PDB file of C-alpha atoms in Angstrom:
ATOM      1  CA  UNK Z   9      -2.570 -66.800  14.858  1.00 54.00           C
ATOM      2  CA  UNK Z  10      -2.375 -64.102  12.112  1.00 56.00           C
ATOM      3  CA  UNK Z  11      -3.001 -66.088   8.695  1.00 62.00           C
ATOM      4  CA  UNK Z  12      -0.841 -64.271   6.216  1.00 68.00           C
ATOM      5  CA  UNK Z  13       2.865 -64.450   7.012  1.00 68.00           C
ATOM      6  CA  UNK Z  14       3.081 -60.559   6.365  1.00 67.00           C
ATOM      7  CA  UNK Z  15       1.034 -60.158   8.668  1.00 74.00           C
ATOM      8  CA  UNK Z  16       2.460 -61.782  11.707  1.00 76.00           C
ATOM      9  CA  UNK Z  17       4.532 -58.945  12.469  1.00 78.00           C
ATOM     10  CA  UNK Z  18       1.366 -56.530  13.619  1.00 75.00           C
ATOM     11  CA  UNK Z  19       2.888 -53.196  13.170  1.00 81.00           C
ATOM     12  CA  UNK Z  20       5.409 -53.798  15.206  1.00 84.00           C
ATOM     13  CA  UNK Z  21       7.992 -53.839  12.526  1.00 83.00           C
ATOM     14  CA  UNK Z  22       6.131 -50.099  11.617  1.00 85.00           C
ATOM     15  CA  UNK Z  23       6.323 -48.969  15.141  1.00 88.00           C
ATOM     16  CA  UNK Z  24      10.182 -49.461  14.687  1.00 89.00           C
ATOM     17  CA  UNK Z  25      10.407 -47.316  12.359  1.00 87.00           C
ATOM     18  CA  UNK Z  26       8.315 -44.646  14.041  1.00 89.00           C
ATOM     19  CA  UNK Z  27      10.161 -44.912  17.360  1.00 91.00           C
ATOM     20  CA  UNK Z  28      13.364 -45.004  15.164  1.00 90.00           C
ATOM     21  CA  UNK Z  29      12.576 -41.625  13.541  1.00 89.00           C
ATOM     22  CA  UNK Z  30      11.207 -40.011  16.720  1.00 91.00           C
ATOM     23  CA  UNK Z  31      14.865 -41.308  18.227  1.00 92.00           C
ATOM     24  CA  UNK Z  32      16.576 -39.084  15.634  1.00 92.00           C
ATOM     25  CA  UNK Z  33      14.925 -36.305  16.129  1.00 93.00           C
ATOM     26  CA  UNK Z  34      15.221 -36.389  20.183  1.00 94.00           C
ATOM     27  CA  UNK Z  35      18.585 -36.984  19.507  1.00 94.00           C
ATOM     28  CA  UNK Z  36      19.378 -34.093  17.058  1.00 93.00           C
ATOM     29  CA  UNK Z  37      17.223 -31.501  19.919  1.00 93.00           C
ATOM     30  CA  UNK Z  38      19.642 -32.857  22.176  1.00 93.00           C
ATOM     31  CA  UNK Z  39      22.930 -32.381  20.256  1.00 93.00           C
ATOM     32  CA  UNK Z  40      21.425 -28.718  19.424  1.00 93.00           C
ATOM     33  CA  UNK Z  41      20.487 -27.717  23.090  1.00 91.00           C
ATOM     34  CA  UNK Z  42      22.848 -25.092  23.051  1.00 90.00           C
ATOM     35  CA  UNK Z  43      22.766 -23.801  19.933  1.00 91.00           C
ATOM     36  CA  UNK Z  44      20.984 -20.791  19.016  1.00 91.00           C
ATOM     37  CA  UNK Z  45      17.556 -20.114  17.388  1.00 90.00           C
ATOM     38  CA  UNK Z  46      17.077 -23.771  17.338  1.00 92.00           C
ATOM     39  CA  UNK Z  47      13.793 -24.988  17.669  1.00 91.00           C
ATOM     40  CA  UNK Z  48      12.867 -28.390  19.749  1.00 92.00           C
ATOM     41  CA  UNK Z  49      10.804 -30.568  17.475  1.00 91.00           C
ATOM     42  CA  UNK Z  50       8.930 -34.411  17.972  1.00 91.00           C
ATOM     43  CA  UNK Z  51       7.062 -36.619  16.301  1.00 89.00           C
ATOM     44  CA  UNK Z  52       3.633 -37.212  17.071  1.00 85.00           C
ATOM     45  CA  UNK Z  53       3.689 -40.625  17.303  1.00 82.00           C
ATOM     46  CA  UNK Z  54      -0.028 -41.423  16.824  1.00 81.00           C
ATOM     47  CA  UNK Z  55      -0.174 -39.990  13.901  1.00 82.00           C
ATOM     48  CA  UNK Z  56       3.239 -40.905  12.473  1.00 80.00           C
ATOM     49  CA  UNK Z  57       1.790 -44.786  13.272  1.00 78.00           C
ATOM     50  CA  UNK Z  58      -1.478 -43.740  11.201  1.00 77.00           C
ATOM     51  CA  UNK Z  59       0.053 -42.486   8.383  1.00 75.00           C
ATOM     52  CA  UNK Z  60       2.573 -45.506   8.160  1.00 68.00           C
ATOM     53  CA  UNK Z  61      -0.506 -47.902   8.403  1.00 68.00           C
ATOM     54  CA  UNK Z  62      -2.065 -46.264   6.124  1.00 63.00           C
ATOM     55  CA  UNK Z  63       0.395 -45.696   3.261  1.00 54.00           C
ATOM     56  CA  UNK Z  64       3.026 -47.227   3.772  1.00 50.00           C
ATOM     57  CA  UNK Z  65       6.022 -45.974   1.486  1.00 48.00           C
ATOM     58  CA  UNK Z  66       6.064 -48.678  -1.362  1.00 52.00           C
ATOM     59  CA  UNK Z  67       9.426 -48.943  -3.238  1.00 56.00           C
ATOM     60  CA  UNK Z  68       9.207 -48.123  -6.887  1.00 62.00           C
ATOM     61  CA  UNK Z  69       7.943 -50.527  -9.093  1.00 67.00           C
ATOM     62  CA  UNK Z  70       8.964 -50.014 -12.837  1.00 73.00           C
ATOM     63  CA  UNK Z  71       8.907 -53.298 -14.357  1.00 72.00           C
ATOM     64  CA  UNK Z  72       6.421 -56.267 -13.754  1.00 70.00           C
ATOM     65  CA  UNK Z  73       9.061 -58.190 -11.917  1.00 71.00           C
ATOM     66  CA  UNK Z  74       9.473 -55.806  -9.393  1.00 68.00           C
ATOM     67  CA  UNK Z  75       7.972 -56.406  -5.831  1.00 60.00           C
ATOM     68  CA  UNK Z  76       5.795 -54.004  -4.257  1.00 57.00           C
ATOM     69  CA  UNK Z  77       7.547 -53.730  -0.772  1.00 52.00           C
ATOM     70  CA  UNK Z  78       6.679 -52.214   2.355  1.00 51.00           C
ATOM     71  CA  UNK Z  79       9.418 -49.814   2.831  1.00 47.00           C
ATOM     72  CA  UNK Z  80      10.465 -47.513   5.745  1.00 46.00           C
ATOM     73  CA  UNK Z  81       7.573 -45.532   7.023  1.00 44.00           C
ATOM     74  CA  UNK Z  82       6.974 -41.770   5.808  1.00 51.00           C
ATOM     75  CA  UNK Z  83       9.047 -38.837   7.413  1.00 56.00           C
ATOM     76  CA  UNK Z  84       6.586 -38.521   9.740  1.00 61.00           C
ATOM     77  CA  UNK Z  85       4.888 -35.023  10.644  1.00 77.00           C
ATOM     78  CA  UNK Z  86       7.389 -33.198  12.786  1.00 85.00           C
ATOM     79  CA  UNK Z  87       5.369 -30.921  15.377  1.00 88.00           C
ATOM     80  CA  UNK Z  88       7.427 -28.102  17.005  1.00 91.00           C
ATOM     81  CA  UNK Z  89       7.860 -27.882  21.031  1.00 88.00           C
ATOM     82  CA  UNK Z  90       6.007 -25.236  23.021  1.00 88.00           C
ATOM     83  CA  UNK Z  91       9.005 -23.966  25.305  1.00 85.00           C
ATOM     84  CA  UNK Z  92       7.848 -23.701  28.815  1.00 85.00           C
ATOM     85  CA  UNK Z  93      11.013 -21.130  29.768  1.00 85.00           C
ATOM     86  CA  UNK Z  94      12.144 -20.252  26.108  1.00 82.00           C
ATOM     87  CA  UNK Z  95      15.416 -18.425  26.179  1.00 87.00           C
ATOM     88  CA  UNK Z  96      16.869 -15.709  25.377  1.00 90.00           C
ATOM     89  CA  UNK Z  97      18.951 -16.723  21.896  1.00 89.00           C
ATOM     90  CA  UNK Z  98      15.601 -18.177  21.117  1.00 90.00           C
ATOM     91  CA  UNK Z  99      16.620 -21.880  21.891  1.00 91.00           C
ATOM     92  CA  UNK Z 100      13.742 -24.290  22.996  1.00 92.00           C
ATOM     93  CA  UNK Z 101      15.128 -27.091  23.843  1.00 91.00           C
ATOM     94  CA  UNK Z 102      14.481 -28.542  27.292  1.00 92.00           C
ATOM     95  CA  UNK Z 103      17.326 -31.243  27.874  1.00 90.00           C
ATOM     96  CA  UNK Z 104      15.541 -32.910  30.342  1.00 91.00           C
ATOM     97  CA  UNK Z 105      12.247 -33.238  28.557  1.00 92.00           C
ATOM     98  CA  UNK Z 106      14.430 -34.793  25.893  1.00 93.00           C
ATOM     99  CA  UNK Z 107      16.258 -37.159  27.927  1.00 94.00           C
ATOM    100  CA  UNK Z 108      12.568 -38.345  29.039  1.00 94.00           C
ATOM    101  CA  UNK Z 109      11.642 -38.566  25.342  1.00 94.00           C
ATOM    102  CA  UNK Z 110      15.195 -40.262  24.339  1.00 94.00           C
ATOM    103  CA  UNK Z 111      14.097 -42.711  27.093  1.00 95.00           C
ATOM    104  CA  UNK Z 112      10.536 -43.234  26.421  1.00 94.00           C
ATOM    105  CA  UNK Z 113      11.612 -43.558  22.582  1.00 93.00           C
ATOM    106  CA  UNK Z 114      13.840 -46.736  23.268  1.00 94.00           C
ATOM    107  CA  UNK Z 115      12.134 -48.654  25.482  1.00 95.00           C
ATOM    108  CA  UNK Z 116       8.948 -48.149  22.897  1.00 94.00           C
ATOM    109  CA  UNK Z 117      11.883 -49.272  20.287  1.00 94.00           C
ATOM    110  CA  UNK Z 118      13.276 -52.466  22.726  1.00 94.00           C
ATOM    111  CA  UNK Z 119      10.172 -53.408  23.309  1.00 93.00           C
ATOM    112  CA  UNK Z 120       8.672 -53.825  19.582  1.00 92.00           C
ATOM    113  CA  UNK Z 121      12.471 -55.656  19.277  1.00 92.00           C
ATOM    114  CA  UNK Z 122      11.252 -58.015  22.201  1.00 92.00           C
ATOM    115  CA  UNK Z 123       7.414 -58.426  20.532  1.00 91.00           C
ATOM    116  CA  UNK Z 124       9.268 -59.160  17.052  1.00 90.00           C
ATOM    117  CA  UNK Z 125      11.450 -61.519  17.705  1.00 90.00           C
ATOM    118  CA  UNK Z 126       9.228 -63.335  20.470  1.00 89.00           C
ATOM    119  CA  UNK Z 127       7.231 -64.081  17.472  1.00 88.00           C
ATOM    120  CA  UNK Z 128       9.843 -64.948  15.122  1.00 88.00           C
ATOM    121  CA  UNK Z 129      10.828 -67.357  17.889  1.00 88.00           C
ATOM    122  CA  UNK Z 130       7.105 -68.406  17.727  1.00 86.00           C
ATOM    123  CA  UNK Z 131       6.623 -69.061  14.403  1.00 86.00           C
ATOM    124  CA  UNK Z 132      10.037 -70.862  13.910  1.00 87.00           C
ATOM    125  CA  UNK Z 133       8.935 -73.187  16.474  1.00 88.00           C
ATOM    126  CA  UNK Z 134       5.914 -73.737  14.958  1.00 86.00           C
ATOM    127  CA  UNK Z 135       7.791 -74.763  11.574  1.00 88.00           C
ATOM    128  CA  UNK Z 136      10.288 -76.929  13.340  1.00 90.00           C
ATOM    129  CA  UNK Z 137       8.278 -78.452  15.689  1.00 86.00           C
ATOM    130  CA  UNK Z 138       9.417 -79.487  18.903  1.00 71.00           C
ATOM    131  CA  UNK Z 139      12.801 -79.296  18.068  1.00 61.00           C
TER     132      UNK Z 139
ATOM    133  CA  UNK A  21      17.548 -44.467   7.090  1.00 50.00           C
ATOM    134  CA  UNK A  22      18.910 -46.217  10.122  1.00 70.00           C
ATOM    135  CA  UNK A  23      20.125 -46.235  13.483  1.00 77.00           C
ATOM    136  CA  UNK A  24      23.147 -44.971  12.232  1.00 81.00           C
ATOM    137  CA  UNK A  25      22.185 -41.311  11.670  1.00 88.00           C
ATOM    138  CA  UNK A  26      21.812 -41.164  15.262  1.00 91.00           C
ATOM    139  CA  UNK A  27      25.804 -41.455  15.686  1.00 93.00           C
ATOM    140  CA  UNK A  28      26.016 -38.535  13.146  1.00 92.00           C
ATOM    141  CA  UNK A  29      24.311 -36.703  15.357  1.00 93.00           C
ATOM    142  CA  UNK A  30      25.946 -37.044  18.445  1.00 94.00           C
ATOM    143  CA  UNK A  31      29.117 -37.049  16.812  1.00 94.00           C
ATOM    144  CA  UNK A  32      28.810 -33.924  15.644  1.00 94.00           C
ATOM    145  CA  UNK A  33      27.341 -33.119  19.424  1.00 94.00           C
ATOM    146  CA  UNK A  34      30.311 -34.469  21.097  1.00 95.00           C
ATOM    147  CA  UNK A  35      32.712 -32.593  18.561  1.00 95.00           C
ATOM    148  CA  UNK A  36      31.951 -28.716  19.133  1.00 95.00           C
ATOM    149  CA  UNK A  37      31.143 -29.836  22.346  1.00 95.00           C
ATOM    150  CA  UNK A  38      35.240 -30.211  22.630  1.00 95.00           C
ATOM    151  CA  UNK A  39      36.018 -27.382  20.736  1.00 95.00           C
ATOM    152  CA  UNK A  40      34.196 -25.388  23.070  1.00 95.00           C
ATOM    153  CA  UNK A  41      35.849 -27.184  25.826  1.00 96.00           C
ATOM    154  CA  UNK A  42      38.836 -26.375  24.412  1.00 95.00           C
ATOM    155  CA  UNK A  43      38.157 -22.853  23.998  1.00 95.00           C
ATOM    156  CA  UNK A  44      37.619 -22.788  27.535  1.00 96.00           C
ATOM    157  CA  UNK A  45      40.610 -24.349  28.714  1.00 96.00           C
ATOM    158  CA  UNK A  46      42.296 -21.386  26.437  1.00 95.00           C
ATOM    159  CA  UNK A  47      40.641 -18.946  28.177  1.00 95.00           C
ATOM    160  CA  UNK A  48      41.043 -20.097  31.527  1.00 95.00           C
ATOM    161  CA  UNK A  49      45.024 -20.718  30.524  1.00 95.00           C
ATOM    162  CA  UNK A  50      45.285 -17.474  29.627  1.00 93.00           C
ATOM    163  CA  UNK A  51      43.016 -15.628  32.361  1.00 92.00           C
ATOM    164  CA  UNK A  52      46.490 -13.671  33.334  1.00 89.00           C
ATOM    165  CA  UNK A  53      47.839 -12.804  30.304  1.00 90.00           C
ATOM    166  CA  UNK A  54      49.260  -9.105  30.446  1.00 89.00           C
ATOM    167  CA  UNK A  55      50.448  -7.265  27.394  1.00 88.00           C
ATOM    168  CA  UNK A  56      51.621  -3.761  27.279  1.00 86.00           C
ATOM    169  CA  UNK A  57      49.489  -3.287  24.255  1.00 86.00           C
ATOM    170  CA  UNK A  58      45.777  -3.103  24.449  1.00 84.00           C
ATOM    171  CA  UNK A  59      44.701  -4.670  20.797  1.00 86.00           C
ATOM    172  CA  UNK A  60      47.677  -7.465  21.527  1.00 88.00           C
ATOM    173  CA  UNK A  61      46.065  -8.841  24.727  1.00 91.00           C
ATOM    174  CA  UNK A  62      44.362 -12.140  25.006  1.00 93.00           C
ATOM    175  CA  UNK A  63      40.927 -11.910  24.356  1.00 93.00           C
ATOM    176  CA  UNK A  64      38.367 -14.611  25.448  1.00 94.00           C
ATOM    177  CA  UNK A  65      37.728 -16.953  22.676  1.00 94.00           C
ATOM    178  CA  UNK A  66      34.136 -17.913  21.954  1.00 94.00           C
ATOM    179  CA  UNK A  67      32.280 -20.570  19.741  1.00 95.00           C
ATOM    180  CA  UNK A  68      29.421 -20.238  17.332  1.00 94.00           C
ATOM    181  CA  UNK A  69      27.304 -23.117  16.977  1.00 94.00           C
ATOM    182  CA  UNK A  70      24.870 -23.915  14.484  1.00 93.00           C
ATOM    183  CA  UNK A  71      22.372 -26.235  12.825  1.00 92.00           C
ATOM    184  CA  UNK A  72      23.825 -28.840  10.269  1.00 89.00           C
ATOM    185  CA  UNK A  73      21.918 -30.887   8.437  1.00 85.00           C
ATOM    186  CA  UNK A  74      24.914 -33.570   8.357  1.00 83.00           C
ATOM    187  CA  UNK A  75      23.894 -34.250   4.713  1.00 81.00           C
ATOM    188  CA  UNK A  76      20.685 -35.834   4.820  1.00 79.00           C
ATOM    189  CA  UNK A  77      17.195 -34.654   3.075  1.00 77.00           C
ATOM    190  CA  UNK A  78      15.495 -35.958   6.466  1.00 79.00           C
ATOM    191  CA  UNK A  79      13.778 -33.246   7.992  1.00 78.00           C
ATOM    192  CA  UNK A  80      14.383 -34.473  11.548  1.00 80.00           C
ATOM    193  CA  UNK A  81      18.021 -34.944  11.439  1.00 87.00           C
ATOM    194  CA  UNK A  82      19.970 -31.644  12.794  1.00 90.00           C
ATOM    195  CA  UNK A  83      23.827 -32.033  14.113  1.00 92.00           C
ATOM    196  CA  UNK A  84      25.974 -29.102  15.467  1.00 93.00           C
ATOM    197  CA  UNK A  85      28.288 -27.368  13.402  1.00 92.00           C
ATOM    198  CA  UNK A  86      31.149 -24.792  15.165  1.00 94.00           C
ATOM    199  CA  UNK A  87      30.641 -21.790  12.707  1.00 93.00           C
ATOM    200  CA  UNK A  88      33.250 -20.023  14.225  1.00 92.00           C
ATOM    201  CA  UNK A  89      35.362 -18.818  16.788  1.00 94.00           C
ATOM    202  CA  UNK A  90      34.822 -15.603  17.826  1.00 94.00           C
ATOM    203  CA  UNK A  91      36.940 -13.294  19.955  1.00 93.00           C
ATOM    204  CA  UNK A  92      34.897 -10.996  22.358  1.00 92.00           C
ATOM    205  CA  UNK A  93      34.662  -7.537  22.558  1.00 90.00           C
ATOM    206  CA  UNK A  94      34.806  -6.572  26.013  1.00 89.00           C
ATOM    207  CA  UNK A  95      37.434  -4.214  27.273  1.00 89.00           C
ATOM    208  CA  UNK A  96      40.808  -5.727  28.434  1.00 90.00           C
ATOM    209  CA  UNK A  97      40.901  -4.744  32.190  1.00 88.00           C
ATOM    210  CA  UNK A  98      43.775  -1.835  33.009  1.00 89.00           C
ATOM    211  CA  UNK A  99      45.983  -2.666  35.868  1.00 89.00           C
ATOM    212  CA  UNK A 100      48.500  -0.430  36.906  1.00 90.00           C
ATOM    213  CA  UNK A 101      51.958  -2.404  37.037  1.00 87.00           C
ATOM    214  CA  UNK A 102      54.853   0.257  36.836  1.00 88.00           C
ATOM    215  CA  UNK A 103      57.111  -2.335  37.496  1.00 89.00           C
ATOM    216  CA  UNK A 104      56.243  -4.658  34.775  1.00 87.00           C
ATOM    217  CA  UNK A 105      58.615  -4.648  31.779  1.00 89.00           C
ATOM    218  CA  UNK A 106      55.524  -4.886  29.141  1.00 85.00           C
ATOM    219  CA  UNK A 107      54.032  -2.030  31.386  1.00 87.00           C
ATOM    220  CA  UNK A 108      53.302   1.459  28.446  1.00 86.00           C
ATOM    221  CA  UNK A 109      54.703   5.100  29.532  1.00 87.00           C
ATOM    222  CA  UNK A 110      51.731   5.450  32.153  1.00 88.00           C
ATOM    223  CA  UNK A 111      53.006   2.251  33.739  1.00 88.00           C
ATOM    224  CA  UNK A 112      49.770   0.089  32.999  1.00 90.00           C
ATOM    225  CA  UNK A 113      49.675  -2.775  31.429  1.00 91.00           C
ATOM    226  CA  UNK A 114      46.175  -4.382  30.235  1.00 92.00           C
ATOM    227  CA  UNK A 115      45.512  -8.171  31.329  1.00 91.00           C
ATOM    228  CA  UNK A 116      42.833 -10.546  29.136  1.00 92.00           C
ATOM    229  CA  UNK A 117      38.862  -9.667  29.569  1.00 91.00           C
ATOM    230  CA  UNK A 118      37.907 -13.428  30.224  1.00 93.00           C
ATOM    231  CA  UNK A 119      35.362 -13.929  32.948  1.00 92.00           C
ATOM    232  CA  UNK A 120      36.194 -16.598  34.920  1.00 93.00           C
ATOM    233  CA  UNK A 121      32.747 -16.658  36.640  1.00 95.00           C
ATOM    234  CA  UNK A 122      30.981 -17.287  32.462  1.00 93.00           C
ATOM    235  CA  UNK A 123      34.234 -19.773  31.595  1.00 94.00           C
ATOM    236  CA  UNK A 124      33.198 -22.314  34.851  1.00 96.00           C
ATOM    237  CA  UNK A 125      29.403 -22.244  33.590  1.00 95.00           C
ATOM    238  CA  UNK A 126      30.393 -22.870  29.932  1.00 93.00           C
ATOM    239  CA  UNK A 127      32.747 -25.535  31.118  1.00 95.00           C
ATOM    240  CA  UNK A 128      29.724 -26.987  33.085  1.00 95.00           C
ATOM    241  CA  UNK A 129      27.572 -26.491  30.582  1.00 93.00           C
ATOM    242  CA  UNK A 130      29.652 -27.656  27.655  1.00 94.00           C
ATOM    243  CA  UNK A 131      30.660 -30.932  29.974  1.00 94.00           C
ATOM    244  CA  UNK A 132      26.489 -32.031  30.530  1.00 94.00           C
ATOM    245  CA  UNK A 133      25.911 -31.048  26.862  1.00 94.00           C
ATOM    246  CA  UNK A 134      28.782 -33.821  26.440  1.00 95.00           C
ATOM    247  CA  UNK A 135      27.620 -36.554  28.723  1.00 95.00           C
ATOM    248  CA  UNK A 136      23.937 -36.392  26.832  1.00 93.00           C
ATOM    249  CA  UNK A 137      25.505 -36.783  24.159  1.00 94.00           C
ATOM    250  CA  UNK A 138      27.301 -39.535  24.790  1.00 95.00           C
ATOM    251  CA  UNK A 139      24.273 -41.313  26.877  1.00 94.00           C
ATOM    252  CA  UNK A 140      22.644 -40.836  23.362  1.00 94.00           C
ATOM    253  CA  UNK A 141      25.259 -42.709  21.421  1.00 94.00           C
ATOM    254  CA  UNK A 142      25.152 -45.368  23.752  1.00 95.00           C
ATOM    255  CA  UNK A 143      21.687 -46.439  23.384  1.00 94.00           C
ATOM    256  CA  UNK A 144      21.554 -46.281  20.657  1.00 94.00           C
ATOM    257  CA  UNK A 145      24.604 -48.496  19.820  1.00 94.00           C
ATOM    258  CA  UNK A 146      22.563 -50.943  22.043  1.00 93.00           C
ATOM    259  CA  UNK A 147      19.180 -50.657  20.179  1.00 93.00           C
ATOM    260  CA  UNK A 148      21.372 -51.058  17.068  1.00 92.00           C
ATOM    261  CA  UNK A 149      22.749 -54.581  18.390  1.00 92.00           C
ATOM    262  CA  UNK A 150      19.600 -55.436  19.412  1.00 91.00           C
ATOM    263  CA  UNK A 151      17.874 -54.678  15.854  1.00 90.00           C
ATOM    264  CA  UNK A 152      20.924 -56.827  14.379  1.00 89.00           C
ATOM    265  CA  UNK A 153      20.707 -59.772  16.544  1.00 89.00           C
ATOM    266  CA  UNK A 154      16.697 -59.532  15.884  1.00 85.00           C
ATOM    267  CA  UNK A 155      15.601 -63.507  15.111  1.00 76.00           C
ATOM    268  CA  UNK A 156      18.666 -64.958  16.291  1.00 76.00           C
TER     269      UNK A 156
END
């Protein structure tokens, strides 16, 4: 059992926001896989998980009061696609690598839903008791 | 930064998605149009898509925008129709340049482009009520 309560949520809550922004951006390939010159991108999710662990975005604090909180994660590093059959208007978007991606993407997303609120389940148990 | 964006997108997906159904279904329509005069003919109709940024700083995010609507260039086709009333002093009279064979593949096209969209829009409506109900 994790001992701080900020804690209890084990990345989970940051791999929300990863899969979140990696969503997005599948999303916006797909809306732009017919429209010239656009180029496919994705999120590397490793490293966007990394970064977010590392630093993640604080909001501002300008007064003492003010709570350092773990925001959103960072805009993680967008990586461009290598096309394997780029075409001619120089589009390189793949629709059905995308739909694979969208799909991977949200069951990544459900399932840091199901971890997160498995343990919110847990830990309200534990404060209620049996009840 | 939510969910949300993600409806943005497709929106904007699913909307020149239409309009270039739409142009379709114009040129299709008007696949037999004749005119007597060779600038008055119809002329296929075609849109322009582009990247929009759909107002957000967020590198990632990238909706469609419909530019424009272009008329092509190809030649109107010359038939010769002496009996036509529009027909000129040689008897011909020019019908649209519309391809039927490129209209059916940009319908196709335009109609899966469509569907993704929409698949899109519905998961994420369902991760969204998911993410809300989150605790409950």
């Amino acid at each position: 059992m994790p001992t701080y309560i900020d804690q209890v949520f084990s990345g989970h809550e940051r791999s929300l926001a990863v899969n979140r922004q990696r969503l997005e951006v599948v999303a916006s390939n797909l809306a732009n896989a017919e429209t010239p010159a656009y180029k496919a991108r994705d999120v590397d999710f490793r490293s966007a998980m990394r970064s977010a662990e590392a630093e993640g975005v604080t909001l501002r604090t300008t007064r003492p009061g003010h709570i350092a909180e773990p925001g959103d994660a960072r805009p993680a590093s967008l990586h461009y696609r290598t096309a394997n059959q780029p075409s001619l208007d120089g589009n390189t978007v793949d629709s059905d690598k995308e739909k694979a991606a969208f799909a991977e993407a949200s069951t990544r997303y459900q399932a840091s839903l199901t971890f997160l609120s498995q343990r919110i389940r847990g830990l309200r148990l534990a404060i209620t008791g049996s009840r | 930064m939510s969910l949300t964006k993600i409806f943005d997108i497709a929106g904007s997906a699913m909307s020149a998605q239409s309009v270039r159904l739409n142009a379709t279904a114009s040129n299709l329509a008007n696949v037999n149009s004749v005119s007597g005069d060779p600038a008055a003919v119809y002329r296929s109709r075609q849109p322009v898509f582009s990247v929009d940024s759909l107002g957000s700083d967020s590198p990632g995010v990238a909706g469609v925008r419909v530019d424009d609507v272009v008329k092509t260039t190809a030649e109107p086709k010359l038939v010769h129709m002496p009996d036509h009333p529009d027909a000129d002093e040689n008897g011909n009279v020019y019908t649209s340049n519309v391809n039927v064979v490129d209209e059916m593949v940009n319908m196709i096209a335009a109609s899966r482009s469509y569907q993704n969209s929409v698949e899109v829009a519905k998961v994420s409506k369902e991760l969204l009520l998911r993410t809300l109900s989150l605790g409950q």
